[in-house]
mmCIF file of C-alpha atoms and ligand atoms in Angstrom:
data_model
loop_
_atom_site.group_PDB
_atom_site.id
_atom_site.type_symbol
_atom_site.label_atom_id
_atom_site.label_comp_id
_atom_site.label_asym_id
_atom_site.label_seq_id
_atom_site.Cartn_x
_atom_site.Cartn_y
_atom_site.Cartn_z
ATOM 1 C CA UNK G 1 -7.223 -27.000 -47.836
ATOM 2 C CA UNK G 2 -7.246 -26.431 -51.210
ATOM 3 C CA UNK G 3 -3.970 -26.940 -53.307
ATOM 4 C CA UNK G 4 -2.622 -26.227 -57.151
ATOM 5 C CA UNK G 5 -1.099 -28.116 -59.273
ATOM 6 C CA UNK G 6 0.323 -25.318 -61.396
ATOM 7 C CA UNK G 7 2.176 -23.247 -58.554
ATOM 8 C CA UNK G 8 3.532 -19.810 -59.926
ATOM 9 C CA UNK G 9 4.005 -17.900 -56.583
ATOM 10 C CA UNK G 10 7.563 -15.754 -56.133
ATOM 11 C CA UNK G 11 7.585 -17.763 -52.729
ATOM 12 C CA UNK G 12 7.481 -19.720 -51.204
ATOM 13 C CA UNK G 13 7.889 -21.840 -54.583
ATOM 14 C CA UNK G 14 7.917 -25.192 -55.223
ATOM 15 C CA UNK G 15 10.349 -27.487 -53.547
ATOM 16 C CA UNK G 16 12.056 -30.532 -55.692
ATOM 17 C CA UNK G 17 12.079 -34.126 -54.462
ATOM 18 C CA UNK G 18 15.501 -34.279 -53.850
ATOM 19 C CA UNK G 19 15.716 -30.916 -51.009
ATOM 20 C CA UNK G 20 12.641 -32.515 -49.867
ATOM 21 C CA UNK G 21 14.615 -35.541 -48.964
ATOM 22 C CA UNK G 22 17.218 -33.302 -47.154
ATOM 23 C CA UNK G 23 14.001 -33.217 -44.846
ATOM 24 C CA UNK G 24 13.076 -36.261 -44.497
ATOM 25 C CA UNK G 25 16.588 -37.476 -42.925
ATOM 26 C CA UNK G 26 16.838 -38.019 -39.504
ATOM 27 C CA UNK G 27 20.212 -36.201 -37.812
ATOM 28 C CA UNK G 28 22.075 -36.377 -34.784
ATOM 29 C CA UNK G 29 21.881 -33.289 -32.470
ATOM 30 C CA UNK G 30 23.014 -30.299 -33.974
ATOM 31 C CA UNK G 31 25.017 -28.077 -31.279
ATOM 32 C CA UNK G 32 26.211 -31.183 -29.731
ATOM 33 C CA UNK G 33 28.256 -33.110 -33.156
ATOM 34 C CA UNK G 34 31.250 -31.834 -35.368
ATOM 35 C CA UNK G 35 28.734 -32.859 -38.478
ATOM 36 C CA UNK G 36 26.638 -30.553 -37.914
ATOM 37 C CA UNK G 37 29.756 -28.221 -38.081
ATOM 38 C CA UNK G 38 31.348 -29.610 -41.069
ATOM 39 C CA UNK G 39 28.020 -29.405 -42.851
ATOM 40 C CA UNK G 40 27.708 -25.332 -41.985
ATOM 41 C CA UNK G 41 31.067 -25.105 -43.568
ATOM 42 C CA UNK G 42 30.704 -26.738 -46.379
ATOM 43 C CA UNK G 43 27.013 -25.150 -47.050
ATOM 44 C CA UNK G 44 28.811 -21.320 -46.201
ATOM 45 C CA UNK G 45 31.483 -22.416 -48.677
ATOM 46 C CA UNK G 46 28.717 -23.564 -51.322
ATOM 47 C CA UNK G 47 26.911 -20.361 -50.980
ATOM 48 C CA UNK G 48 29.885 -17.620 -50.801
ATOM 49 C CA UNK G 49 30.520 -18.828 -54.292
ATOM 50 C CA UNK G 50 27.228 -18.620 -55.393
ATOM 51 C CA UNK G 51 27.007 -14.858 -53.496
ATOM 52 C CA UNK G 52 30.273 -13.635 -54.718
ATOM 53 C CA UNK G 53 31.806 -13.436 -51.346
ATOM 54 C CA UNK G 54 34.954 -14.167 -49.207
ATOM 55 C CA UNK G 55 32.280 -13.103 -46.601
ATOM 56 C CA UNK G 56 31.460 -15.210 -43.102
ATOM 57 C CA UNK G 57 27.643 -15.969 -43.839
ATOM 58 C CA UNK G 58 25.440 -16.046 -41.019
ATOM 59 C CA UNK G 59 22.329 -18.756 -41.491
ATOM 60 C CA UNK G 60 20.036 -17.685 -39.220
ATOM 61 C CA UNK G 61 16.379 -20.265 -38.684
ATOM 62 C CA UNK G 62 13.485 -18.182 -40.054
ATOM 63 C CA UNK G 63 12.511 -16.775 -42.842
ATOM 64 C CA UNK G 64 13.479 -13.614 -44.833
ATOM 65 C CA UNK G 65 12.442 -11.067 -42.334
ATOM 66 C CA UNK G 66 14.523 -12.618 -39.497
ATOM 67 C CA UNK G 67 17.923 -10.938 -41.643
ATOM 68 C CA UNK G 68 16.023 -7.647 -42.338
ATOM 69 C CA UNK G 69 15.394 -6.744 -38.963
ATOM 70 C CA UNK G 70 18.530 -8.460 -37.387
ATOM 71 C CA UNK G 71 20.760 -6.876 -39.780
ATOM 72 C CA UNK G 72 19.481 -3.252 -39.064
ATOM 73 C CA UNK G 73 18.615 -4.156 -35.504
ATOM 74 C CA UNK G 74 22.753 -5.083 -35.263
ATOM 75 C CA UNK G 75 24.280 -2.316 -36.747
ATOM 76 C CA UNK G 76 22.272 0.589 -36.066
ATOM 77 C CA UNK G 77 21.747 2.429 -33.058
ATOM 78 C CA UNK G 78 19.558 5.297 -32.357
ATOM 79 C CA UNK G 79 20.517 8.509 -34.254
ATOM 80 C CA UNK G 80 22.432 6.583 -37.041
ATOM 81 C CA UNK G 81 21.921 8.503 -40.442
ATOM 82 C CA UNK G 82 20.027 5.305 -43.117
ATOM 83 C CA UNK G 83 20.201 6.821 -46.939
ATOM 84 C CA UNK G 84 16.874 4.127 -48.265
ATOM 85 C CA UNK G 85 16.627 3.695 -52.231
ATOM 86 C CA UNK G 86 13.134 2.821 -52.713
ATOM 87 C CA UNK G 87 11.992 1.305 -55.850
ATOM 88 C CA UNK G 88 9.157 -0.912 -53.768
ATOM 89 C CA UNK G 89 7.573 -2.263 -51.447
ATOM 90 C CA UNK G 90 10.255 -3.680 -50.024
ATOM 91 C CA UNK G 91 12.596 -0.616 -50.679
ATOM 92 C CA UNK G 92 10.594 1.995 -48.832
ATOM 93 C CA UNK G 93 9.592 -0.686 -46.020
ATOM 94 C CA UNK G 94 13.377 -1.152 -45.248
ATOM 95 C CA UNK G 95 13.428 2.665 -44.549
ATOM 96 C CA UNK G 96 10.320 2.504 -42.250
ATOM 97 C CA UNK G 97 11.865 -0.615 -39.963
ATOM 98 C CA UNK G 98 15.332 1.304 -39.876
ATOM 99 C CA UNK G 99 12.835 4.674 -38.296
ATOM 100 C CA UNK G 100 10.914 2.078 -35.762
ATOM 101 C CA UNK G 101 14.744 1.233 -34.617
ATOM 102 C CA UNK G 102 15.626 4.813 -34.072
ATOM 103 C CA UNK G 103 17.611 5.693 -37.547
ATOM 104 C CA UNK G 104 17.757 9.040 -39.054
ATOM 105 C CA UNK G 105 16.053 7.973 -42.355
ATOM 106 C CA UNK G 106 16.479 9.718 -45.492
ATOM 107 C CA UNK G 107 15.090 8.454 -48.327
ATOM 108 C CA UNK G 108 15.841 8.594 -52.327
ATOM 109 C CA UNK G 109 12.462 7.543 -53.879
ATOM 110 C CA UNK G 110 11.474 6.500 -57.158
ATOM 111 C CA UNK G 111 8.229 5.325 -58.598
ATOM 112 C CA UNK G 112 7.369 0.995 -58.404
ATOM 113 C CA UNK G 113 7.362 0.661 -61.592
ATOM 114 C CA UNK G 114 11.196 2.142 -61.895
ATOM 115 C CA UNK G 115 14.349 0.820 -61.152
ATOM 116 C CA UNK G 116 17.290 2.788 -59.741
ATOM 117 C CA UNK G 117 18.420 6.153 -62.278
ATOM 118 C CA UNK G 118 19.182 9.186 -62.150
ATOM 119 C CA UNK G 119 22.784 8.235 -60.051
ATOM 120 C CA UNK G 120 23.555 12.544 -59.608
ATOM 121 C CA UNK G 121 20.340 12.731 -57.023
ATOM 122 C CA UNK G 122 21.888 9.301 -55.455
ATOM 123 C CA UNK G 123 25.583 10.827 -55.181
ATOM 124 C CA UNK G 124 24.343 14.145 -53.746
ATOM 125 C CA UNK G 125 22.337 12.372 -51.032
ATOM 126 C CA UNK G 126 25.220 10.126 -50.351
ATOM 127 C CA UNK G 127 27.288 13.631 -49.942
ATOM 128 C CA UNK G 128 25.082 15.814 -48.273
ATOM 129 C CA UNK G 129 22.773 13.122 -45.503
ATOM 130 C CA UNK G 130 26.426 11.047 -45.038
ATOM 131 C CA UNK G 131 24.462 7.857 -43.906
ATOM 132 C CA UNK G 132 26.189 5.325 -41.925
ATOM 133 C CA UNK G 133 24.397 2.670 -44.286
ATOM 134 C CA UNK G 134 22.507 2.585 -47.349
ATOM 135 C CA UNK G 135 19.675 0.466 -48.301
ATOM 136 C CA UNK G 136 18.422 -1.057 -51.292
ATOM 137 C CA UNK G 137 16.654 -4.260 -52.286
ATOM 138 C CA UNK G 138 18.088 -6.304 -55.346
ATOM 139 C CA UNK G 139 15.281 -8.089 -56.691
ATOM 140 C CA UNK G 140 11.701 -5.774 -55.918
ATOM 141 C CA UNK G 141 9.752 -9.329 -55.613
ATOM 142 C CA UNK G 142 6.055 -6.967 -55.594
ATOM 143 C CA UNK G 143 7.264 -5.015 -58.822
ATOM 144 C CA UNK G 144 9.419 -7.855 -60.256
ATOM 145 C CA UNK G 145 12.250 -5.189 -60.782
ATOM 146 C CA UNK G 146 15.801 -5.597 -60.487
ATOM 147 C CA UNK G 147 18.177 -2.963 -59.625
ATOM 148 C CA UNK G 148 21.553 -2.274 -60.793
ATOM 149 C CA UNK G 149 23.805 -2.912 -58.080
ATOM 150 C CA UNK G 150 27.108 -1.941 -59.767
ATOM 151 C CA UNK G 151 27.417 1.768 -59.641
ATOM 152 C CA UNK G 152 25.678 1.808 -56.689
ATOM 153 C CA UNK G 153 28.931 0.189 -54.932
ATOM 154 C CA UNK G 154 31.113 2.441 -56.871
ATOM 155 C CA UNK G 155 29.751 5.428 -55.219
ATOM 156 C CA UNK G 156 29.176 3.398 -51.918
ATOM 157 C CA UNK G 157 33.553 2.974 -51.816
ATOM 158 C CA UNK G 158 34.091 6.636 -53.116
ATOM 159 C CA UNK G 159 32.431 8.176 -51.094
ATOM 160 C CA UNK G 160 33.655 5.812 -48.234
ATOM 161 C CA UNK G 161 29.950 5.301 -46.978
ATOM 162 C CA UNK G 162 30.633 2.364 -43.974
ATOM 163 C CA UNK G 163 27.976 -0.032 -44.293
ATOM 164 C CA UNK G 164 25.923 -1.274 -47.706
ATOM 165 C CA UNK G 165 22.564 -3.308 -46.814
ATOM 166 C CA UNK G 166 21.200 -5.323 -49.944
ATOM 167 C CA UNK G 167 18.009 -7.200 -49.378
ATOM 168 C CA UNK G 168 19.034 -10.214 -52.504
ATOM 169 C CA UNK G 169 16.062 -12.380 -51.106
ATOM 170 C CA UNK G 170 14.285 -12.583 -54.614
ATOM 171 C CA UNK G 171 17.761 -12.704 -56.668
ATOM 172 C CA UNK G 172 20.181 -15.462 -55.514
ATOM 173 C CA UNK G 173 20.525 -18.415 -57.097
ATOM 174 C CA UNK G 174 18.200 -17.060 -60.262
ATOM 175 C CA UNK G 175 20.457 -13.881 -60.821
ATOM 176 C CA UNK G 176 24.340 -13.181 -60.779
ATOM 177 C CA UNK G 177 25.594 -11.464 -57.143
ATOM 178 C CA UNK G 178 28.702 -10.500 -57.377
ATOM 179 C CA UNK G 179 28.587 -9.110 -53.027
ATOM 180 C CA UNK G 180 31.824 -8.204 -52.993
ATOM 181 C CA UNK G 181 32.706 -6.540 -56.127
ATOM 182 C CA UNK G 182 29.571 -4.657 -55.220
ATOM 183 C CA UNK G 183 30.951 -3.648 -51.719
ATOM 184 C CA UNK G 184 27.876 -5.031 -49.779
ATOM 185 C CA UNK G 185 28.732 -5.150 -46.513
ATOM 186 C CA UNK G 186 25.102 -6.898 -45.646
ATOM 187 C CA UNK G 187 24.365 -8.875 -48.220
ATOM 188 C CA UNK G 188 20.689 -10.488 -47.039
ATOM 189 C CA UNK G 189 19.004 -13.871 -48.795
ATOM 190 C CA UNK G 190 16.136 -16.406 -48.337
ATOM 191 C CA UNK G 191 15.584 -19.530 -48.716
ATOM 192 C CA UNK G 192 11.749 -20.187 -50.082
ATOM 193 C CA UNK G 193 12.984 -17.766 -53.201
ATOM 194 C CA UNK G 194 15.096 -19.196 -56.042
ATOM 195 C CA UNK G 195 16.942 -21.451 -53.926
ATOM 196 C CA UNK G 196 13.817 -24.053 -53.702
ATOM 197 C CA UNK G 197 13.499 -24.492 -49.964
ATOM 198 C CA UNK G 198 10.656 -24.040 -47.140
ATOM 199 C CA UNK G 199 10.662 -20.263 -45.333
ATOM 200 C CA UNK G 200 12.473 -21.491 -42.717
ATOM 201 C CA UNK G 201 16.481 -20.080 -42.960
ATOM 202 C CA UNK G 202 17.341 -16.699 -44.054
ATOM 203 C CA UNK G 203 20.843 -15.853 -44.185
ATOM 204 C CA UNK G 204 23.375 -12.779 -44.275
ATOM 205 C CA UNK G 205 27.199 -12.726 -46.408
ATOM 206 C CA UNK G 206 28.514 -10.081 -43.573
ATOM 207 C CA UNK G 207 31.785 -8.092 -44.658
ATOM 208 C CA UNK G 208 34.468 -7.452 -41.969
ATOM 209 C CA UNK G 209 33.585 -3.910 -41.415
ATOM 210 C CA UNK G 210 29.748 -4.679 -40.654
ATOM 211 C CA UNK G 211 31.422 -7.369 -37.772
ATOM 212 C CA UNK G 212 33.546 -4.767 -36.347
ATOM 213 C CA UNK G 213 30.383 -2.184 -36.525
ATOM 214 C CA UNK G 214 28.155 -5.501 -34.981
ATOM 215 C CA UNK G 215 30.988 -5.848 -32.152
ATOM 216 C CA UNK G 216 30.108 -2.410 -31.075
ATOM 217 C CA UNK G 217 26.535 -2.339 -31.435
ATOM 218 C CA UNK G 218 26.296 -5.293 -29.270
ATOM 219 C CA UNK G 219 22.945 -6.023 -29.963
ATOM 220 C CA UNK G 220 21.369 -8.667 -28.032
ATOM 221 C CA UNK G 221 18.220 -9.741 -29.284
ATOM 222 C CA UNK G 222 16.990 -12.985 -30.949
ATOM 223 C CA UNK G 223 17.610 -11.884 -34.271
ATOM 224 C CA UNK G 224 20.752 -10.486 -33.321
ATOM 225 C CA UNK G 225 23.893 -11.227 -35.974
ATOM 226 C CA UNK G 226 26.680 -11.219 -33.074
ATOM 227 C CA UNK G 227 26.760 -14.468 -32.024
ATOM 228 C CA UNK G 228 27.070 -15.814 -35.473
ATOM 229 C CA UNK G 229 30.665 -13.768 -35.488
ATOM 230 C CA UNK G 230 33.765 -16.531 -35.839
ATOM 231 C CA UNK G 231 31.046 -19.079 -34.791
ATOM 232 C CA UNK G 232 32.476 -22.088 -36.603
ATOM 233 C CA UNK G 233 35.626 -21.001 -34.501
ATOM 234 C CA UNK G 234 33.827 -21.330 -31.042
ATOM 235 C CA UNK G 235 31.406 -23.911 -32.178
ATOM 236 C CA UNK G 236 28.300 -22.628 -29.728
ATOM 237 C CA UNK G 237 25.260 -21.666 -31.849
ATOM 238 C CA UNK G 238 22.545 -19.035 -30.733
ATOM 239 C CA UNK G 239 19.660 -21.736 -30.663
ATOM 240 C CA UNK G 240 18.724 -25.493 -32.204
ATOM 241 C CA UNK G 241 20.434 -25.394 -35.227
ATOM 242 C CA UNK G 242 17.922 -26.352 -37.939
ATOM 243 C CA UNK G 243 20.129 -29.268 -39.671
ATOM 244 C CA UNK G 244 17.389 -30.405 -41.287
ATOM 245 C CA UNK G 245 16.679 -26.887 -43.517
ATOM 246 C CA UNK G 246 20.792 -26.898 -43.324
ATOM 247 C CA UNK G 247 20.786 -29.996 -45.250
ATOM 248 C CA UNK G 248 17.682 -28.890 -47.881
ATOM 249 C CA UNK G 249 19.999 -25.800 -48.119
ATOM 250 C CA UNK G 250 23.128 -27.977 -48.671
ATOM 251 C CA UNK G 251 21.266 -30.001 -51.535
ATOM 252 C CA UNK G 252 19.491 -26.844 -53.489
ATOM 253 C CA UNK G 253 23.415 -25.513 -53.809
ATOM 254 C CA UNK G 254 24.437 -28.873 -54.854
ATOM 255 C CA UNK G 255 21.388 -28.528 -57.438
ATOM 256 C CA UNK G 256 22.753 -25.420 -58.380
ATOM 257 C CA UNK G 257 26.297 -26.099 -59.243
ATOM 258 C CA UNK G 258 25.739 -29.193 -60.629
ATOM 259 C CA UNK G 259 23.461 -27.712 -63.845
ATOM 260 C CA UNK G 260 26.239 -24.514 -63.180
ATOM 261 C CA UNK G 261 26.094 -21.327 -62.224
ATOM 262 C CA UNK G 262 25.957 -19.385 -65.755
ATOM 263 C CA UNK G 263 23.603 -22.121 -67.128
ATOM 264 C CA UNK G 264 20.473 -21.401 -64.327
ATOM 265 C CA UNK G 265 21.301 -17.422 -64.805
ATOM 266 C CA UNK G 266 20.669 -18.600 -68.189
ATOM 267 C CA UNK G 267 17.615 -20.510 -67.748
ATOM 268 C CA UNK G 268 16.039 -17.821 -65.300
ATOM 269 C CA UNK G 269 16.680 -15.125 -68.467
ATOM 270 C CA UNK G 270 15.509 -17.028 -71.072
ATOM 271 C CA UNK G 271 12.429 -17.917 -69.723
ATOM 272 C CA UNK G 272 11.788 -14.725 -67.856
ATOM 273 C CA UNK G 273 11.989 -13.362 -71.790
ATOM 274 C CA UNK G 274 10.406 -15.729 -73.094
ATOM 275 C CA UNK G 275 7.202 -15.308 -70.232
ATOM 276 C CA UNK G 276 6.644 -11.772 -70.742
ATOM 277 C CA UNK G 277 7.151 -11.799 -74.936
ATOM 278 C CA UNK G 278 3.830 -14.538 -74.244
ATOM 279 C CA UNK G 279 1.990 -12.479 -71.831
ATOM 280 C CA UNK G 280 2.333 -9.264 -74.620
ATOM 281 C CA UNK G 281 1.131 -11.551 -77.198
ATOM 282 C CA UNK G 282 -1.815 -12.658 -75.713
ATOM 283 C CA UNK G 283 -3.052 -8.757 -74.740
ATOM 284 C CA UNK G 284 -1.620 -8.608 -71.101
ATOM 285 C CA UNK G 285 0.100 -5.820 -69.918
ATOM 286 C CA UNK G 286 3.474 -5.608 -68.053
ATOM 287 C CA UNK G 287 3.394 -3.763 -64.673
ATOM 288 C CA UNK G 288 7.246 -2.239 -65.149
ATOM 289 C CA UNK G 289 8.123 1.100 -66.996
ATOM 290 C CA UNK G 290 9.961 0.090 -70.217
ATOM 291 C CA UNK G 291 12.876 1.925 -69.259
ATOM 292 C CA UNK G 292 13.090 -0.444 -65.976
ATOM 293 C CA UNK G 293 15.176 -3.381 -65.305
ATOM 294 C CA UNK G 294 12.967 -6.713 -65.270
ATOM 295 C CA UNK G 295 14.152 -9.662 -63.325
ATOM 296 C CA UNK G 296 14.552 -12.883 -64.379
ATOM 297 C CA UNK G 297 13.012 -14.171 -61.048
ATOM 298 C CA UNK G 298 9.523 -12.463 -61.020
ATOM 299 C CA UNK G 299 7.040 -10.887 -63.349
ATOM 300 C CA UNK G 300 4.922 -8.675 -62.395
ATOM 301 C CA UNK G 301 1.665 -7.891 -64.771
ATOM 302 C CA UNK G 302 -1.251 -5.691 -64.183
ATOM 303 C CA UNK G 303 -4.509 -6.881 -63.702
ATOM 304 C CA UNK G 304 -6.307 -7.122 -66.895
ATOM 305 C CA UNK G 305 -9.332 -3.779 -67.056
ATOM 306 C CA UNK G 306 -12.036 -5.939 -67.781
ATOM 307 C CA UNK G 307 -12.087 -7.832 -64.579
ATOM 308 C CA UNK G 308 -10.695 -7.175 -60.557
ATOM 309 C CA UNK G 309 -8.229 -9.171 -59.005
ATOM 310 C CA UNK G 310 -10.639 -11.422 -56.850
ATOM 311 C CA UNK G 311 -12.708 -12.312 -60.246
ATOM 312 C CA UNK G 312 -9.232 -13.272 -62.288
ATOM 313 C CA UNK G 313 -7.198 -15.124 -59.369
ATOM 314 C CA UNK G 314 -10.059 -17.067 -58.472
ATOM 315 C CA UNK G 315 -10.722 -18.224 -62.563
ATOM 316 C CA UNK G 316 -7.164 -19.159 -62.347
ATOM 317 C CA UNK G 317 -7.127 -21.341 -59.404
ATOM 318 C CA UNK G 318 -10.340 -22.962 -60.597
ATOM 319 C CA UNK G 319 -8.074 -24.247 -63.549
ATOM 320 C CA UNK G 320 -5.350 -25.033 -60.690
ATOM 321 C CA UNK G 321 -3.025 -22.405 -61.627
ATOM 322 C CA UNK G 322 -1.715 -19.791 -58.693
ATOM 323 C CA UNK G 323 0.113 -16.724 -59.130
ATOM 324 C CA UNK G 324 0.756 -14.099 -56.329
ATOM 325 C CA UNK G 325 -0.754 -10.560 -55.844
ATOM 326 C CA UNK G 326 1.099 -7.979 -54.718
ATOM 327 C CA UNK G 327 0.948 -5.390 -51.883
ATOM 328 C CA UNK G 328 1.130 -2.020 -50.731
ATOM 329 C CA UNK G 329 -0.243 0.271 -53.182
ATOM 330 C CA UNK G 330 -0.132 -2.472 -56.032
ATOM 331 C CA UNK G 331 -2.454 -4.427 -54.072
ATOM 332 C CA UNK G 332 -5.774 -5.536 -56.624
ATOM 333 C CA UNK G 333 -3.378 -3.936 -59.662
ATOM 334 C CA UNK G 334 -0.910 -6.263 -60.557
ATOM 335 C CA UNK G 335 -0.255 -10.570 -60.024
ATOM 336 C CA UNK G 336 3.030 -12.041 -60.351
ATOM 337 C CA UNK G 337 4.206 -15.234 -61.980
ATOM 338 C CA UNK G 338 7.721 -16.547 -60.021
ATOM 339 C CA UNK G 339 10.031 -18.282 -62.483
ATOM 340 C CA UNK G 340 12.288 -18.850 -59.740
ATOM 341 C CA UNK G 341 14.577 -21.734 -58.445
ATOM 342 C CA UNK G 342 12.258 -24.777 -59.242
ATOM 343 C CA UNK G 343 9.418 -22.841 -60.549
ATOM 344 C CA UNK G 344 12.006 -21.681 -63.930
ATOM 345 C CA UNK G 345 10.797 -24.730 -65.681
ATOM 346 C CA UNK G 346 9.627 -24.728 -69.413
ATOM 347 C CA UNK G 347 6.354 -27.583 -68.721
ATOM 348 C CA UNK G 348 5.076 -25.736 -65.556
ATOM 349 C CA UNK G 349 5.500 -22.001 -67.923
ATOM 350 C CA UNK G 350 3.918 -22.975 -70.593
ATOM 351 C CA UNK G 351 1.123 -25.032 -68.631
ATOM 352 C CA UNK G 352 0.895 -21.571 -66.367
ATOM 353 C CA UNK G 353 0.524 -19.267 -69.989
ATOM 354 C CA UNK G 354 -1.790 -21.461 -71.279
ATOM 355 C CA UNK G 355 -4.191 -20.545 -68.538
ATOM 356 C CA UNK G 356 -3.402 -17.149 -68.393
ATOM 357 C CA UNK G 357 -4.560 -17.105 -72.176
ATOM 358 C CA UNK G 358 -7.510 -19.189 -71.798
ATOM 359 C CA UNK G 359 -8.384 -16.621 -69.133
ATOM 360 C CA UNK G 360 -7.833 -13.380 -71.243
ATOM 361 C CA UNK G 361 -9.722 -14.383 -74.035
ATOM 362 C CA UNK G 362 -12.801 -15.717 -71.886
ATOM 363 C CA UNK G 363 -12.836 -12.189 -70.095
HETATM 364 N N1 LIG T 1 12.707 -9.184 -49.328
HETATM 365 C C1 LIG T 1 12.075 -9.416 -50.483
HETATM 366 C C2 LIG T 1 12.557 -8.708 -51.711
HETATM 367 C C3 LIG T 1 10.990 -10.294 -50.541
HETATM 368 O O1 LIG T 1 10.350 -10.511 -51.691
HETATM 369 C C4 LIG T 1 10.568 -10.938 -49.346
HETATM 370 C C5 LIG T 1 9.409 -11.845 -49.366
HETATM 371 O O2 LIG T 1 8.642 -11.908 -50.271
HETATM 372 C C6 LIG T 1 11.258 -10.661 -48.166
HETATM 373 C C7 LIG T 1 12.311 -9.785 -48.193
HETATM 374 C C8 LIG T 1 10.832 -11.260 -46.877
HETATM 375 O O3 LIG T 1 10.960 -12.623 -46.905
HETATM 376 P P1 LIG T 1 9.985 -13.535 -46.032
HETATM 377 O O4 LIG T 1 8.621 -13.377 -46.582
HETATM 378 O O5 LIG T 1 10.570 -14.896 -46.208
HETATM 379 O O6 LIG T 1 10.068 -13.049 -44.634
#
């Protein structure tokens, strides 16, 4: 097994000593002691004010796909009208799992290398489909694009649209959420993104109208959301809580408000700027339209033309840096550098750019 010493991947990113300690503690037996209660609480409390929520979080074991398909899976039954926004991978493959479930799909697509515009085509899907739920994905992770979320909630409440699914994996904890002044009713994270951890919890701010739309649903599978409802009230989880990733989680927020909310928002700008004003400089190209929103979590770059992706990834892990391709139709095109959670760090950047210029010049 090989491994890196320069780890640039937008996740699962590198995890700092102290989260890994979280793991390294031996508990007591989660369903069975009020600790492992108290320590839910106080970890949904942590992360409602990092989310922007008054929301009841569900923390579900598993990683970020485990809230994209329980979410959908508990509010939508066959026949229910989904509006998707695509701006990605992720975007457009939202879309596809709400079809394989059943959902009407409609979709309002733009190009990957865009972020959400042109708000008239939105509003007159929104008025004419009349979705039960819209879709949308905060942070594109493949595209390293960030979408506005703002207006999109204005026209979510006037136009009294019930449910508002945001897929925020890539953007908490390296990017303001503001969930509820946004009116997202399924607001859906991870933890192996800019929160430091492991893949192993994903998690989902639910609004009180997506409960009382989950109530009647009723669905009952593994991933299903409904026995998270009230559960610190009745105290009986689904399945082995995972205290251990519950304490790692616990610690990253502790991490997080400790160096304070504005100041890693800060951090993940600056050196998100400060990445892709290098990579320009040295020749590179950047993947997104300049017109698009780029997020502070995740660049995205194309592939240089004199070389493929095989040829360049493999001359950068021979120098022990690794960044991540991408997928779907940017598959070979464009790498990724994740300046997220642990990985937004000045020494690993400029060790990572140094690389990537060694590289460009030798090709
Ligand atoms: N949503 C976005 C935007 C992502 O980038 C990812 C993973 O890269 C996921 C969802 C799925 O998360 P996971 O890979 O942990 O299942």
């Amino acid at each position: 097994m090989k491994v890196y010493p320069i780890p640039m991947v937008p996740g699962p990113v590198q995890v700092p000593k102290r989260i890994l300690e979280a793991y390294l503690t031996q508990y007591g037996s989660p369903d069975l002691e009020s600790d492992y209660r108290d320590l839910y609480l106080q970890t949904q409390t942590k992360m409602q004010q990092l989310m922007g929520t008054k929301n009841q979080i569900a923390f579900m074991t598993g990683e970020g796909m485990i809230s994209l398909w329980g979410s959908l899976k508990s509010t939508i039954k066959p026949g229910d009208r989904v509006l998707t926004l695509g701006t990605g991978v992720f975007g457009y493959g939202i879309g596809d799992l709400a079809r394989s479930i059943g959902a009407e799909v409609e979709t309002v697509g733009f190009e990957y290398d865009e972020t959400l515009h042109d708000w008239e085509r939105i509003e007159a899907a929104i008025i004419n489909f009349k979705p039960k739920m819209i879709t949308v994905v905060h942070c594109e992770t493949p595209s390293g694009s960030l979408n506005p979320m703002e207006r999109l909630g204005e026209l979510k409440k006037k136009h009294n649209v019930p449910l508002l699914y945001a897929d925020m994996v890539a953007s908490i904890g390296g990017v303001e959420v503001r969930t509820d002044d946004w009116q997202v009713d399924l607001a859906l994270g991870g933890s192996q993104k800019a929160l430091s951890l492991p893949c192993d919890i994903s998690f989902v701010a639910v609004s009180s109208r997506a409960w009382e739309v989950i109530r009647e649903v009723k669905y009952p599978g593994y991933d299903a959301l409904l026995p998270f409802d009230q559960i610190l009230d009745k105290d009986d989880f689904p399945y082995t809580p995972h205290w251990h990733g519950m304490a790692a989680m616990y610690t990253s927020l502790n991490l997080i408000q400790e160096e304070g909310f504005q100041a890693v928002y800060q951090r993940h700008e600056k050196l998100a700027e400060n990445t892709r004003r290098v990579l320009l400089e040295i020749g590179y190209k950047l993947f997104l339209k300049p017109s698009a929103i780029s997020s502070p979590t995740v660049t995205a770059v194309n592939v240089p033309s004199s070389t493929d992706w095989q040829t360049f990834d493999n001359r950068l892990r021979a120098e022990g840096l690794v960044v991540g391709g991408s997928y779907g139709p940017l598959a070979g095109k464009v790498f990724r550098i994740g300046h997220m959670g642990a990985q937004s760090n000045q020494e690993l950047l400029d060790k990572a750019l140094k690389i990537l210029r060694k590289i460009y010049q030798q090709l």
